[in-house]
């Protein structure tokens, strides 16, 4: 409510400070989870007032580059390296949007499963198997099972070797995660889904790209059928 | 450099003000290009100090929801309605990332061309034709031609009827726009590309989904070949 005069931060200056913080993260090779220097140290380095620095950091926080932990400091977030992200201001999804997302996954994921069967290294496939082990041990835990299952899809997507498509898939899953979690917890056959995931893993590990594609196509159609029935219920 | 004490804006308050601005835009049915009330009016409505309001607006600006025009006001941006956006903090693309993006387009756009031939209304196809007319009149103008050509791809993507995939395509094109513009201006055969676009339009308008898919696949392979040659040069 106050109209106290405030130092006006010029747009150009704010852009510049934002860019310099990003350059610092890259030049220093900071990784997700690493802490940035203190606000005071950064202000002195960039010769700007701390409110300006703080505003630049808030902007980077809003766009997923850093995380400001109260009383602890500012940390690099994994999202910094993404090309594509979901809109933090997005509306809640309606049923039609949810089905659009699933249809998009039906186009992309069978392609990724096929490519993973061709391109993934054995070590990567061990990671995928470990993912499924976790899911198998969490069949009675709604939240842990959902996260492990979605990680199976995300990890398989990365093993295909196309960074853009893997990030697209990550974004599609991020977008419908909340709605899917709710629906699948109520309506999915979790034992069946787990066995289908194991069959997809076996096809990828067995270097059977056509089979991996087919199983993924069928699996995602099943998921869509479950969601359609849930939306109708 | 100053260490002047500043009013500390609580995180929770900032989140809340950001959400309330978004709710205001939605509840009032504000469209892209519409102006928000003045900062003073919004501060009074939300019972917050103007610096807090300004910080929330800057956050919304950083995430593409609004645009702050100096001396004019705050305007709604089209990006607000997007589900997926590109990371404003992304690195410059290297050659491998550019090829990943093109491969992603090769998976998605033939599917969209096929769906557009099935689903687009005649009025929508007129819009697409108007797009190509503009490109045809700009064959000698690098920037205008590139924009018109990319709008052809974006518009066709929207006509397929899947909002998620159309936005994925928009993001892929946004991501490589700068690099593509440079390469295609130097290396592409613009008359040939224009005729291929016309052929794709004719297939979509003629309701020939299989042909539309095939022509788009061939076209994007050609584009990739041009980019590969340019990267090697």
Short mmCIF file of C-alpha atoms in Angstrom, two decimals:
data_model
loop_
_atom_site.label_atom_id
_atom_site.label_comp_id
_atom_site.label_asym_id
_atom_site.label_seq_id
_atom_site.Cartn_x
_atom_site.Cartn_y
_atom_site.Cartn_z
CA UNK A 1 0.00 0.00 0.00
CA UNK A 2 2.95 2.30 0.55
CA UNK A 3 4.15 4.69 -2.10
CA UNK A 4 7.59 5.00 -0.51
CA UNK A 5 10.09 6.00 -3.19
CA UNK A 6 12.14 2.96 -4.19
CA UNK A 7 15.37 2.74 -6.13
CA UNK A 8 14.23 2.08 -9.68
CA UNK A 9 16.09 -0.85 -11.19
CA UNK A 10 16.67 -0.23 -14.86
CA UNK A 11 15.59 -3.05 -17.14
CA UNK A 12 18.94 -3.11 -18.92
CA UNK A 13 20.79 -3.39 -15.63
CA UNK A 14 18.57 -6.22 -14.42
CA UNK A 15 19.08 -8.13 -17.67
CA UNK A 16 22.80 -7.63 -17.38
CA UNK A 17 23.01 -8.83 -13.77
CA UNK A 18 20.86 -11.86 -14.64
CA UNK A 19 23.17 -12.72 -17.52
CA UNK A 20 26.25 -12.28 -15.35
CA UNK A 21 24.91 -14.63 -12.68
CA UNK A 22 24.23 -17.24 -15.39
CA UNK A 23 27.70 -16.70 -16.83
CA UNK A 24 29.20 -17.14 -13.35
CA UNK A 25 27.37 -20.47 -12.91
CA UNK A 26 28.63 -21.69 -16.28
CA UNK A 27 32.18 -20.37 -16.03
CA UNK A 28 32.64 -21.86 -12.56
CA UNK A 29 31.14 -25.14 -13.73
CA UNK A 30 28.56 -25.07 -10.92
CA UNK A 31 26.29 -28.12 -10.95
CA UNK A 32 22.74 -28.60 -9.74
CA UNK A 33 22.79 -28.46 -5.94
CA UNK A 34 25.93 -26.29 -5.79
CA UNK A 35 25.67 -23.09 -3.78
CA UNK A 36 26.30 -19.66 -5.24
CA UNK A 37 28.49 -17.12 -3.43
CA UNK A 38 26.66 -14.95 -0.89
CA UNK A 39 24.50 -12.07 -2.08
CA UNK A 40 27.04 -9.68 -0.64
CA UNK A 41 29.91 -11.30 -2.54
CA UNK A 42 27.95 -11.31 -5.80
CA UNK A 43 26.87 -7.67 -5.32
CA UNK A 44 30.48 -6.66 -4.87
CA UNK A 45 31.66 -8.68 -7.82
CA UNK A 46 29.04 -7.23 -10.17
CA UNK A 47 29.15 -3.73 -8.62
CA UNK A 48 25.40 -3.61 -8.05
CA UNK A 49 23.24 -2.91 -5.02
CA UNK A 50 21.97 -5.96 -3.18
CA UNK A 51 18.29 -5.21 -4.01
CA UNK A 52 19.18 -5.35 -7.69
CA UNK A 53 21.04 -8.59 -7.18
CA UNK A 54 18.15 -10.02 -5.24
CA UNK A 55 15.72 -9.07 -7.97
CA UNK A 56 17.88 -10.80 -10.57
CA UNK A 57 18.04 -13.91 -8.38
CA UNK A 58 14.27 -13.89 -7.95
CA UNK A 59 13.89 -13.73 -11.71
CA UNK A 60 16.23 -16.72 -12.05
CA UNK A 61 14.25 -18.51 -9.38
CA UNK A 62 10.98 -17.86 -11.24
CA UNK A 63 12.45 -19.42 -14.37
CA UNK A 64 13.81 -22.47 -12.57
CA UNK A 65 17.53 -21.69 -12.75
CA UNK A 66 18.18 -21.33 -9.02
CA UNK A 67 16.51 -22.09 -5.73
CA UNK A 68 16.64 -19.62 -2.83
CA UNK A 69 16.59 -21.51 0.47
CA UNK A 70 15.65 -19.32 3.38
CA UNK A 71 18.57 -18.76 5.73
CA UNK A 72 20.82 -21.07 3.73
CA UNK A 73 21.68 -19.49 0.40
CA UNK A 74 21.07 -19.73 -3.32
CA UNK A 75 21.54 -23.05 -5.11
CA UNK A 76 21.73 -24.08 -8.78
CA UNK A 77 18.74 -26.08 -9.95
CA UNK A 78 18.76 -28.91 -12.49
CA UNK A 79 16.29 -27.02 -14.66
CA UNK A 80 19.00 -24.59 -15.70
CA UNK A 81 20.25 -27.01 -18.34
CA UNK A 82 16.84 -27.62 -19.88
CA UNK A 83 15.90 -26.25 -23.27
CA UNK A 84 12.18 -26.72 -22.77
CA UNK A 85 10.21 -26.22 -19.56
CA UNK A 86 6.62 -26.06 -18.48
CA UNK A 87 4.95 -22.70 -18.02
CA UNK A 88 4.94 -21.92 -14.28
CA UNK A 89 1.83 -19.75 -14.89
CA UNK A 90 -0.14 -22.44 -16.71
CA UNK A 91 -3.80 -23.10 -16.04
CA UNK A 92 -4.98 -26.33 -14.49
CA UNK A 93 -5.46 -28.97 -17.19
CA UNK A 94 -8.95 -29.89 -18.28
CA UNK A 95 -9.85 -33.35 -19.61
CA UNK A 96 -9.24 -32.42 -23.25
CA UNK A 97 -5.75 -31.11 -22.46
CA UNK A 98 -4.95 -34.30 -20.55
CA UNK A 99 -5.93 -36.43 -23.55
CA UNK A 100 -3.85 -34.19 -25.86
CA UNK A 101 -0.84 -34.83 -23.64
CA UNK A 102 -1.39 -38.58 -23.68
CA UNK A 103 -1.77 -38.57 -27.46
CA UNK A 104 1.50 -36.63 -27.71
CA UNK A 105 3.18 -39.26 -25.56
CA UNK A 106 1.74 -41.98 -27.85
CA UNK A 107 3.55 -40.36 -30.76
CA UNK A 108 6.85 -39.76 -29.00
CA UNK A 109 7.46 -42.59 -26.55
CA UNK A 110 7.24 -45.62 -28.88
CA UNK A 111 9.84 -43.86 -31.04
CA UNK A 112 12.02 -43.35 -27.96
CA UNK A 113 11.60 -46.96 -26.80
CA UNK A 114 12.67 -48.16 -30.24
CA UNK A 115 15.69 -45.83 -30.28
CA UNK A 116 16.65 -46.83 -26.72
CA UNK A 117 16.73 -50.49 -27.76
CA UNK A 118 19.24 -49.47 -30.42
CA UNK A 119 21.28 -46.79 -28.62
CA UNK A 120 21.29 -47.33 -24.87
CA UNK A 121 24.46 -48.60 -23.22
CA UNK A 122 24.34 -51.61 -20.91
CA UNK A 123 25.13 -49.39 -17.93
CA UNK A 124 22.18 -47.18 -18.80
CA UNK A 125 19.93 -50.20 -19.05
CA UNK A 126 21.06 -51.29 -15.58
CA UNK A 127 19.88 -47.88 -14.33
CA UNK A 128 16.52 -48.46 -15.98
CA UNK A 129 16.26 -51.90 -14.37
CA UNK A 130 17.08 -50.38 -10.96
CA UNK A 131 14.25 -47.91 -11.53
CA UNK A 132 11.82 -50.75 -12.08
CA UNK A 133 13.10 -52.62 -9.05
CA UNK A 134 12.17 -49.58 -6.98
CA UNK A 135 8.71 -49.53 -8.54
CA UNK A 136 8.31 -53.25 -7.83
CA UNK A 137 9.07 -52.71 -4.16
CA UNK A 138 6.60 -49.82 -3.97
CA UNK A 139 3.49 -51.47 -5.42
CA UNK A 140 1.58 -50.70 -2.20
CA UNK A 141 2.74 -47.09 -1.87
CA UNK A 142 0.77 -44.71 -4.07
CA UNK A 143 3.17 -41.78 -4.23
CA UNK A 144 6.43 -43.75 -4.42
CA UNK A 145 5.01 -46.09 -7.06
CA UNK A 146 3.80 -43.26 -9.25
CA UNK A 147 7.15 -41.46 -9.04
CA UNK A 148 9.08 -44.65 -9.80
CA UNK A 149 6.81 -45.46 -12.75
CA UNK A 150 7.13 -41.98 -14.22
CA UNK A 151 10.91 -42.17 -13.71
CA UNK A 152 10.91 -45.37 -15.75
CA UNK A 153 9.31 -43.48 -18.65
CA UNK A 154 11.60 -40.45 -18.23
CA UNK A 155 14.76 -42.57 -18.00
CA UNK A 156 13.82 -44.68 -21.02
CA UNK A 157 13.23 -41.43 -22.92
CA UNK A 158 16.73 -40.20 -22.12
CA UNK A 159 18.33 -43.47 -23.24
CA UNK A 160 17.11 -42.93 -26.79
CA UNK A 161 19.85 -40.35 -27.28
CA UNK A 162 17.85 -37.32 -28.45
CA UNK A 163 18.07 -34.58 -25.84
CA UNK A 164 15.27 -32.49 -27.32
CA UNK A 165 12.76 -35.35 -27.39
CA UNK A 166 13.74 -36.49 -23.89
CA UNK A 167 13.05 -32.97 -22.60
CA UNK A 168 9.77 -32.80 -24.49
CA UNK A 169 8.72 -36.05 -22.81
CA UNK A 170 9.86 -34.73 -19.42
CA UNK A 171 7.72 -31.64 -19.95
CA UNK A 172 4.67 -33.65 -21.05
CA UNK A 173 4.96 -35.84 -17.95
CA UNK A 174 5.54 -32.80 -15.70
CA UNK A 175 2.40 -31.22 -17.12
CA UNK A 176 -0.01 -34.04 -16.41
CA UNK A 177 1.75 -35.45 -13.39
CA UNK A 178 -0.74 -34.27 -10.80
CA UNK A 179 -3.87 -35.32 -12.71
CA UNK A 180 -2.32 -38.64 -13.77
CA UNK A 181 -1.24 -39.43 -10.23
CA UNK A 182 -4.78 -38.99 -8.99
CA UNK A 183 -6.37 -41.01 -11.80
CA UNK A 184 -3.87 -43.86 -11.90
CA UNK A 185 -3.94 -44.26 -8.11
CA UNK A 186 -7.69 -44.78 -8.30
CA UNK A 187 -8.14 -46.65 -11.56
CA UNK A 188 -4.95 -48.32 -12.81
CA UNK A 189 -4.11 -51.99 -12.44
CA UNK A 190 -0.72 -51.51 -10.82
CA UNK A 191 0.44 -55.13 -11.05
CA UNK A 192 -0.44 -55.27 -14.73
CA UNK A 193 1.32 -51.94 -15.43
CA UNK A 194 4.41 -53.11 -13.59
CA UNK A 195 4.57 -56.28 -15.66
CA UNK A 196 4.18 -54.29 -18.87
CA UNK A 197 7.06 -52.06 -17.78
CA UNK A 198 9.16 -55.18 -17.15
CA UNK A 199 8.27 -56.49 -20.61
CA UNK A 200 9.31 -53.17 -22.20
CA UNK A 201 12.58 -53.29 -20.28
CA UNK A 202 13.19 -56.87 -21.47
CA UNK A 203 12.61 -55.85 -25.09
CA UNK A 204 14.96 -52.88 -24.80
CA UNK A 205 17.62 -54.95 -23.01
CA UNK A 206 17.19 -57.71 -25.57
CA UNK A 207 17.88 -55.12 -28.32
CA UNK A 208 14.46 -55.70 -29.91
CA UNK A 209 13.52 -52.20 -31.12
CA UNK A 210 10.35 -53.16 -33.00
CA UNK A 211 8.99 -55.09 -30.04
CA UNK A 212 9.91 -52.28 -27.64
CA UNK A 213 8.00 -49.82 -29.85
CA UNK A 214 4.95 -52.07 -30.06
CA UNK A 215 4.80 -52.75 -26.32
CA UNK A 216 5.11 -49.04 -25.55
CA UNK A 217 2.35 -48.20 -28.03
CA UNK A 218 0.03 -50.75 -26.47
CA UNK A 219 0.91 -49.64 -22.94
CA UNK A 220 0.15 -45.97 -23.63
CA UNK A 221 -3.15 -46.88 -25.29
CA UNK A 222 -4.07 -48.79 -22.15
CA UNK A 223 -3.16 -45.75 -20.03
CA UNK A 224 -5.31 -43.54 -22.23
CA UNK A 225 -8.24 -45.95 -21.94
CA UNK A 226 -7.93 -45.83 -18.15
CA UNK A 227 -7.88 -42.02 -18.20
CA UNK A 228 -10.88 -41.83 -20.56
CA UNK A 229 -12.89 -44.15 -18.30
CA UNK A 230 -11.85 -42.08 -15.27
CA UNK A 231 -12.90 -38.82 -16.96
CA UNK A 232 -16.26 -40.34 -17.82
CA UNK A 233 -16.78 -41.63 -14.28
CA UNK B 1 27.08 -1.89 -3.80
CA UNK B 2 24.80 -0.26 -1.23
CA UNK B 3 23.73 -2.14 1.84
CA UNK B 4 20.76 0.15 2.45
CA UNK B 5 18.13 -1.77 4.40
CA UNK B 6 15.33 -2.83 2.07
CA UNK B 7 11.86 -4.04 2.84
CA UNK B 8 12.16 -7.81 2.76
CA UNK B 9 9.45 -9.35 0.63
CA UNK B 10 8.31 -12.64 2.08
CA UNK B 11 8.31 -15.54 -0.37
CA UNK B 12 4.74 -16.52 0.54
CA UNK B 13 3.52 -12.99 -0.06
CA UNK B 14 5.24 -12.79 -3.44
CA UNK B 15 3.73 -16.12 -4.52
CA UNK B 16 0.34 -14.90 -3.41
CA UNK B 17 0.56 -11.58 -5.27
CA UNK B 18 1.76 -13.38 -8.41
CA UNK B 19 -1.18 -15.78 -8.22
CA UNK B 20 -3.61 -12.92 -7.68
CA UNK B 21 -2.36 -11.04 -10.73
CA UNK B 22 -2.78 -14.21 -12.80
CA UNK B 23 -6.27 -14.71 -11.35
CA UNK B 24 -7.13 -11.11 -12.21
CA UNK B 25 -6.05 -11.64 -15.84
CA UNK B 26 -8.17 -14.77 -16.09
CA UNK B 27 -11.21 -13.53 -14.21
CA UNK B 28 -11.32 -10.32 -16.24
CA UNK B 29 -10.86 -12.30 -19.45
CA UNK B 30 -7.85 -10.18 -20.43
CA UNK B 31 -6.37 -11.21 -23.78
CA UNK B 32 -2.83 -10.93 -25.14
CA UNK B 33 -2.12 -7.24 -25.77
CA UNK B 34 -4.62 -6.03 -23.15
CA UNK B 35 -3.29 -3.66 -20.52
CA UNK B 36 -3.39 -4.37 -16.81
CA UNK B 37 -4.59 -1.72 -14.34
CA UNK B 38 -1.87 0.65 -13.11
CA UNK B 39 0.60 -0.52 -10.48
CA UNK B 40 -1.03 1.83 -8.01
CA UNK B 41 -4.48 0.38 -8.68
CA UNK B 42 -3.22 -3.19 -8.37
CA UNK B 43 -1.30 -2.40 -5.16
CA UNK B 44 -4.44 -0.99 -3.63
CA UNK B 45 -6.57 -3.88 -4.78
CA UNK B 46 -4.20 -6.49 -3.37
CA UNK B 47 -3.24 -4.43 -0.29
CA UNK B 48 0.49 -4.70 -0.96
CA UNK B 49 3.30 -2.17 -1.30
CA UNK B 50 4.19 -1.19 -4.86
CA UNK B 51 7.71 -2.70 -4.64
CA UNK B 52 6.13 -6.06 -3.86
CA UNK B 53 3.73 -5.65 -6.73
CA UNK B 54 6.56 -4.66 -9.05
CA UNK B 55 8.57 -7.71 -8.01
CA UNK B 56 5.62 -9.99 -8.76
CA UNK B 57 5.21 -8.33 -12.16
CA UNK B 58 8.90 -8.78 -12.92
CA UNK B 59 8.57 -12.45 -12.08
CA UNK B 60 5.60 -12.73 -14.43
CA UNK B 61 7.60 -10.90 -17.07
CA UNK B 62 10.52 -13.32 -16.68
CA UNK B 63 8.17 -16.25 -17.27
CA UNK B 64 6.52 -14.68 -20.32
CA UNK B 65 3.11 -13.90 -18.84
CA UNK B 66 3.27 -10.11 -19.14
CA UNK B 67 5.32 -7.45 -20.84
CA UNK B 68 6.30 -4.23 -19.05
CA UNK B 69 6.53 -1.38 -21.55
CA UNK B 70 8.48 1.56 -20.22
CA UNK B 71 6.24 4.60 -19.65
CA UNK B 72 3.22 2.78 -21.03
CA UNK B 73 2.12 0.03 -18.67
CA UNK B 74 1.94 -3.71 -18.23
CA UNK B 75 0.41 -5.87 -20.98
CA UNK B 76 -0.69 -9.49 -21.18
CA UNK B 77 1.50 -11.65 -23.42
CA UNK B 78 0.35 -14.53 -25.62
CA UNK B 79 2.74 -16.87 -23.81
CA UNK B 80 0.51 -16.87 -20.76
CA UNK B 81 -1.74 -19.51 -22.30
CA UNK B 82 1.10 -21.86 -23.19
CA UNK B 83 1.66 -25.12 -21.36
CA UNK B 84 5.22 -25.53 -22.60
CA UNK B 85 7.81 -22.81 -23.11
CA UNK B 86 11.48 -22.54 -23.84
CA UNK B 87 13.92 -21.93 -21.02
CA UNK B 88 14.81 -18.20 -21.03
CA UNK B 89 18.16 -19.11 -19.41
CA UNK B 90 19.10 -21.74 -21.98
CA UNK B 91 22.57 -22.02 -23.43
CA UNK B 92 23.25 -21.30 -27.06
CA UNK B 93 22.63 -24.42 -29.15
CA UNK B 94 25.56 -26.40 -30.45
CA UNK B 95 25.39 -28.43 -33.67
CA UNK B 96 24.35 -31.64 -31.94
CA UNK B 97 21.46 -29.90 -30.19
CA UNK B 98 20.34 -28.37 -33.50
CA UNK B 99 20.22 -31.81 -35.12
CA UNK B 100 18.33 -33.23 -32.14
CA UNK B 101 15.71 -30.51 -32.63
CA UNK B 102 15.38 -31.26 -36.33
CA UNK B 103 15.05 -34.99 -35.65
CA UNK B 104 12.32 -34.19 -33.13
CA UNK B 105 10.53 -32.15 -35.78
CA UNK B 106 10.86 -35.10 -38.20
CA UNK B 107 8.95 -37.25 -35.74
CA UNK B 108 6.25 -34.73 -34.90
CA UNK B 109 5.50 -32.67 -38.00
CA UNK B 110 4.61 -35.44 -40.48
CA UNK B 111 2.11 -36.67 -37.88
CA UNK B 112 0.71 -33.13 -37.59
CA UNK B 113 0.51 -32.67 -41.37
CA UNK B 114 -1.41 -35.92 -41.65
CA UNK B 115 -3.78 -34.93 -38.84
CA UNK B 116 -4.27 -31.44 -40.33
CA UNK B 117 -5.36 -33.00 -43.65
CA UNK B 118 -8.03 -34.84 -41.66
CA UNK B 119 -9.04 -32.27 -39.07
CA UNK B 120 -8.49 -28.71 -40.34
CA UNK B 121 -11.52 -26.63 -41.28
CA UNK B 122 -11.65 -24.90 -44.65
CA UNK B 123 -11.35 -21.50 -42.97
CA UNK B 124 -8.18 -22.65 -41.21
CA UNK B 125 -6.74 -23.87 -44.50
CA UNK B 126 -7.43 -20.44 -46.00
CA UNK B 127 -5.33 -18.97 -43.21
CA UNK B 128 -2.55 -21.40 -44.05
CA UNK B 129 -2.75 -20.42 -47.73
CA UNK B 130 -2.57 -16.73 -46.79
CA UNK B 131 0.59 -17.53 -44.82
CA UNK B 132 2.19 -19.04 -47.88
CA UNK B 133 1.11 -16.11 -50.04
CA UNK B 134 3.05 -13.85 -47.71
CA UNK B 135 6.08 -16.11 -48.00
CA UNK B 136 5.78 -16.10 -51.79
CA UNK B 137 5.84 -12.30 -51.83
CA UNK B 138 8.89 -12.21 -49.55
CA UNK B 139 11.22 -14.55 -51.44
CA UNK B 140 13.81 -11.77 -51.67
CA UNK B 141 13.57 -10.66 -48.04
CA UNK B 142 15.59 -12.84 -45.69
CA UNK B 143 13.92 -12.01 -42.40
CA UNK B 144 10.32 -11.77 -43.66
CA UNK B 145 10.66 -15.00 -45.64
CA UNK B 146 12.06 -16.93 -42.72
CA UNK B 147 9.29 -15.70 -40.41
CA UNK B 148 6.59 -16.50 -42.98
CA UNK B 149 8.04 -19.97 -43.60
CA UNK B 150 8.23 -20.77 -39.90
CA UNK B 151 4.66 -19.48 -39.49
CA UNK B 152 3.58 -21.95 -42.16
CA UNK B 153 4.99 -24.80 -40.07
CA UNK B 154 3.55 -23.43 -36.81
CA UNK B 155 0.09 -22.83 -38.31
CA UNK B 156 -0.04 -26.26 -39.91
CA UNK B 157 0.91 -27.72 -36.53
CA UNK B 158 -2.03 -25.98 -34.85
CA UNK B 159 -4.50 -27.22 -37.48
CA UNK B 160 -3.85 -30.82 -36.48
CA UNK B 161 -6.01 -30.28 -33.40
CA UNK B 162 -3.64 -31.40 -30.62
CA UNK B 163 -2.76 -28.41 -28.46
CA UNK B 164 0.13 -30.12 -26.67
CA UNK B 165 1.88 -31.20 -29.87
CA UNK B 166 1.34 -27.79 -31.48
CA UNK B 167 3.01 -26.16 -28.49
CA UNK B 168 5.85 -28.67 -28.54
CA UNK B 169 6.43 -27.79 -32.20
CA UNK B 170 6.27 -24.07 -31.39
CA UNK B 171 8.92 -24.58 -28.72
CA UNK B 172 11.19 -26.62 -30.98
CA UNK B 173 10.98 -23.91 -33.65
CA UNK B 174 11.52 -21.14 -31.07
CA UNK B 175 14.62 -22.96 -29.84
CA UNK B 176 16.42 -23.25 -33.13
CA UNK B 177 14.99 -20.15 -34.77
CA UNK B 178 18.13 -18.04 -34.60
CA UNK B 179 20.53 -20.72 -35.81
CA UNK B 180 18.10 -21.92 -38.50
CA UNK B 181 17.53 -18.40 -39.75
CA UNK B 182 21.24 -17.93 -40.25
CA UNK B 183 21.82 -21.28 -41.93
CA UNK B 184 18.78 -21.27 -44.19
CA UNK B 185 19.45 -17.70 -45.34
CA UNK B 186 22.89 -18.79 -46.50
CA UNK B 187 22.29 -22.31 -47.75
CA UNK B 188 18.64 -23.07 -48.50
CA UNK B 189 17.09 -23.11 -51.97
CA UNK B 190 14.26 -20.73 -51.21
CA UNK B 191 12.29 -21.24 -54.43
CA UNK B 192 12.42 -25.00 -53.99
CA UNK B 193 11.36 -24.76 -50.34
CA UNK B 194 8.47 -22.49 -51.26
CA UNK B 195 7.22 -24.95 -53.86
CA UNK B 196 7.46 -27.80 -51.39
CA UNK B 197 5.39 -25.78 -48.92
CA UNK B 198 2.81 -25.19 -51.65
CA UNK B 199 2.73 -28.93 -52.39
CA UNK B 200 2.18 -29.71 -48.69
CA UNK B 201 -0.63 -27.15 -48.58
CA UNK B 202 -2.22 -28.71 -51.68
CA UNK B 203 -2.10 -32.18 -50.11
CA UNK B 204 -3.64 -30.92 -46.85
CA UNK B 205 -6.32 -28.93 -48.70
CA UNK B 206 -7.00 -31.93 -50.94
CA UNK B 207 -7.57 -34.01 -47.79
CA UNK B 208 -4.75 -36.39 -48.66
CA UNK B 209 -3.29 -37.21 -45.23
CA UNK B 210 -0.84 -39.87 -46.36
CA UNK B 211 0.59 -37.62 -49.06
CA UNK B 212 0.79 -34.67 -46.65
CA UNK B 213 2.75 -36.84 -44.21
CA UNK B 214 5.13 -38.08 -46.89
CA UNK B 215 5.82 -34.61 -48.30
CA UNK B 216 6.50 -33.21 -44.84
CA UNK B 217 8.86 -36.09 -44.05
CA UNK B 218 10.81 -35.50 -47.26
CA UNK B 219 10.87 -31.74 -46.71
CA UNK B 220 12.28 -32.00 -43.18
CA UNK B 221 14.93 -34.48 -44.35
CA UNK B 222 15.96 -31.93 -46.95
CA UNK B 223 16.16 -29.24 -44.28
CA UNK B 224 18.30 -31.49 -42.12
CA UNK B 225 20.62 -32.22 -45.03
CA UNK B 226 21.07 -28.49 -45.60
CA UNK B 227 21.86 -27.95 -41.92
CA UNK B 228 24.33 -30.85 -41.84
CA UNK B 229 26.14 -29.47 -44.87
CA UNK B 230 26.19 -26.01 -43.28
CA UNK B 231 27.59 -27.37 -40.01
CA UNK B 232 30.32 -29.18 -41.90
CA UNK B 233 31.19 -26.07 -43.94
#
